[in-house]
C-alpha positions as a printed Julia matrix, in Angstrom:
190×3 Matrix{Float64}:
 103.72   8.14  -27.67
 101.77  10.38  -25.23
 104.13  13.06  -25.38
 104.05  12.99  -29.36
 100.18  13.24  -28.97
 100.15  15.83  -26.27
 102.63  18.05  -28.74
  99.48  18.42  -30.91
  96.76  18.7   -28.45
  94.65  21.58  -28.3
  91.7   20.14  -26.53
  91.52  16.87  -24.57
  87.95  15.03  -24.86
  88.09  12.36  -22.05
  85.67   9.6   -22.55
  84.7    8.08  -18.96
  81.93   5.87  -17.61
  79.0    6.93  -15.57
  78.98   3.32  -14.39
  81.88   2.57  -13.2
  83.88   4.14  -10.06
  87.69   2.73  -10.85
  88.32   5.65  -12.5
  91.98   5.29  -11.43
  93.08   5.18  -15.4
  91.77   7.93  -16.42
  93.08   9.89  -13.53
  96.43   8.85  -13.99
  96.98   9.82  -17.58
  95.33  12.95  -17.4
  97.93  14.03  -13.84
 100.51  12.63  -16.19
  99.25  15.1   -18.82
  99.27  17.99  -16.03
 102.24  17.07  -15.06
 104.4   17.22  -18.56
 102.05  20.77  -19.37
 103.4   22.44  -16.64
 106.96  20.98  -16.96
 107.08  22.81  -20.25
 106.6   26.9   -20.03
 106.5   27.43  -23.61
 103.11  25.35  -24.23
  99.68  26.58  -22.56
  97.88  23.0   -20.82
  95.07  22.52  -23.26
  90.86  22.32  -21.55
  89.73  19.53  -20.66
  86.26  18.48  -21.21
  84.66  14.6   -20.22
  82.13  13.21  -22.01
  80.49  11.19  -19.46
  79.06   8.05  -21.74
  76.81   5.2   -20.08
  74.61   7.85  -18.02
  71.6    5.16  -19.17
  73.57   2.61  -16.76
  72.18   4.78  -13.96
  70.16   3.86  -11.39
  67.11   3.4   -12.29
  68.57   0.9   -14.64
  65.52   0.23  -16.5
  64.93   3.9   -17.56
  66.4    5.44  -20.12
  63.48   7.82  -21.79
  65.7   10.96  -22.63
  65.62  13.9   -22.94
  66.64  14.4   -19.59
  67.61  17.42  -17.97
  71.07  16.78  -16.14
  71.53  20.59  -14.45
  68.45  20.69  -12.36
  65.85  17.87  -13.21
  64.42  15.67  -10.84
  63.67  12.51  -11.95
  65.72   9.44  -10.1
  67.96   9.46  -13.24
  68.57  12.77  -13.39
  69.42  13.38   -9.92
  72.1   10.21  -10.17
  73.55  11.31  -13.26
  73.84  14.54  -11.12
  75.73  12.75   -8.21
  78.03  10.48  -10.98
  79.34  14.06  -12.41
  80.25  15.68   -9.41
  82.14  12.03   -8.38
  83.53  12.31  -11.83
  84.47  16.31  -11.42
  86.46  15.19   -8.03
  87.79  11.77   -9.04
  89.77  13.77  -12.6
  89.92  16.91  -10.72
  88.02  18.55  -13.78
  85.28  21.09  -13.01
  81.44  19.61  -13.16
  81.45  22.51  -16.25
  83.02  20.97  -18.38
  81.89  16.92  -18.26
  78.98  16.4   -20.76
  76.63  13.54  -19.82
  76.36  11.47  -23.14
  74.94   8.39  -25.08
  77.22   6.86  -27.26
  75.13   4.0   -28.82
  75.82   2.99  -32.4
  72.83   4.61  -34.22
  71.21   6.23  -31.1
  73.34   9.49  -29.98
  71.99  11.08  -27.05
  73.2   14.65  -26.03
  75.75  15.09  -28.25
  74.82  17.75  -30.65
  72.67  19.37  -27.74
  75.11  19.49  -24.95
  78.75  17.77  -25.99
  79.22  20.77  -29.04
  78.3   23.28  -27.49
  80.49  22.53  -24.5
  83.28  22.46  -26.43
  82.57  25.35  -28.64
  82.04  27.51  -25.22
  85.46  25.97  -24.33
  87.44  26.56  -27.84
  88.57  29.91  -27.34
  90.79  28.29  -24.24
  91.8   25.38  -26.84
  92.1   28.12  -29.88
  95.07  30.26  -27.14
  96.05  26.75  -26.38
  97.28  26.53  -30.01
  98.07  29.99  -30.49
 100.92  29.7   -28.26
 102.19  25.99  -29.24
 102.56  27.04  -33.18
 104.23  30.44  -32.16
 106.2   28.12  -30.08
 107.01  26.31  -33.48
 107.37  28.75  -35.72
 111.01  30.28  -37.01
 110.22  31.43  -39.96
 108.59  34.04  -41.92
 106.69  31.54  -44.2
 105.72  30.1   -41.11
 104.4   32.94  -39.3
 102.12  33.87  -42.89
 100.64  29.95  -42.59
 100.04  30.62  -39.05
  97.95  33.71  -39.41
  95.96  31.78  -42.27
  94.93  29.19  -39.6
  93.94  31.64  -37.35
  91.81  33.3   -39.16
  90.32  29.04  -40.52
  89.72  28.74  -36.75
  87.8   31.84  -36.44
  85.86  30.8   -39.05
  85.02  27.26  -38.11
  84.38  28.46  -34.12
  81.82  31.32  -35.91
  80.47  28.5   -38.06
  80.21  26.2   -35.16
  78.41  28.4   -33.13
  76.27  29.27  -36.55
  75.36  25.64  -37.25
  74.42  25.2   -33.46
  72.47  28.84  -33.48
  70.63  27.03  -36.19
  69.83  23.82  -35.31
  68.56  25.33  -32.35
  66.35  27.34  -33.77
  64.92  24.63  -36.18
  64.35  22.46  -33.51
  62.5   24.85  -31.13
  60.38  25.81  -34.36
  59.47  21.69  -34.58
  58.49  21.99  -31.46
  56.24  24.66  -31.66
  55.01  23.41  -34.76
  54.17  20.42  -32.65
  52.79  22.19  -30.18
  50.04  24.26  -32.36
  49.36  21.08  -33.8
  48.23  19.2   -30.48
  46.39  22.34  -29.84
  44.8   22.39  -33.22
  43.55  18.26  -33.0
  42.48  18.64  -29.59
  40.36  21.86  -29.18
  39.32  22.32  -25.45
């Protein structure tokens, strides 16, 4: 079964815990991964990002007021969340790049649109060469070839759009904020 799934793998998205060290699991099947990627010449390893999920089982355990900034805050939290990716980044041999701090609560996401995406779309050109080279790998005929250069050009399109909808959202939220902002101002005139 994992080599069927690893056949059609562009990207790996590990989910681990923030709150738990056996991370013995997750080590193994991504070596074993490794392992069969570099046993096979004609297929590129595919990125590997790690969505780090219960950061708000922490120390502090009672806090969980987000946002938060992971990269250089230094709040208790932060600084812990800090420590549990670079244990993470050594225990998967991953680089602390490309693990995403997360909240994965039914009906209260945390730091998924504003740091998971954009991760990955920063790390989808390495996925997009990934798959480049596994369907040329595939691909004997001249019917295939046409329906590969179709999906190329799809996945430049949904990377641009991606990065478009991200752009965006980006922009709409730092306008809400300023729009907050002037308002506070506005109600409480020093």
């Amino acid at each position: 079964k994992l080599d069927e799934e690893l056949a059609q793998c562009d990207l790996v998205i590990a989910v681990c815990s923030a709150n738990m060290a056996a991370r013995d699991p997750d080590r193994k099947l991504l070596d074993e991964a490794r392992l069969r990627f570099s046993a096979n010449l004609k297929r590129a390893a595919p990125p590997i990002v790690v969505a780090l999920s219960h950061v708000d089982k922490v120390r502090p355990f009672n806090e969980w007021n987000p946002p938060y900034n992971f990269v250089d805050g230094q709040s208790p939290k932060e600084r812990n969340v800090r420590e549990a990716i670079g244990e993470v980044a050594k225990d998967l041999q991953v680089h602390r790049d490309s693990i995403m701090p997360v909240y994965l609560r039914e009906n209260r996401v945390y730091n998924v649109e504003e740091g998971l995406l954009p991760l990955i779309a920063r790390i989808l050109p390495a996925g997009e060469r990934a798959k480049l080279l596994r369907i040329l790998m595939e691909s004997r005929t001249a019917e295939q070839r046409e329906a590969l250069k179709r999906q190329l050009v799809n996945a430049g399109f949904t990377a641009l759009q991606l990065a478009a909808y991200l752009a965006k959202r980006k922009a709409m939220s730092s306008a809400a904020s300023s729009a907050a902002g002037m308002g506070q101002t506005m109600a409480n005139p020093q």
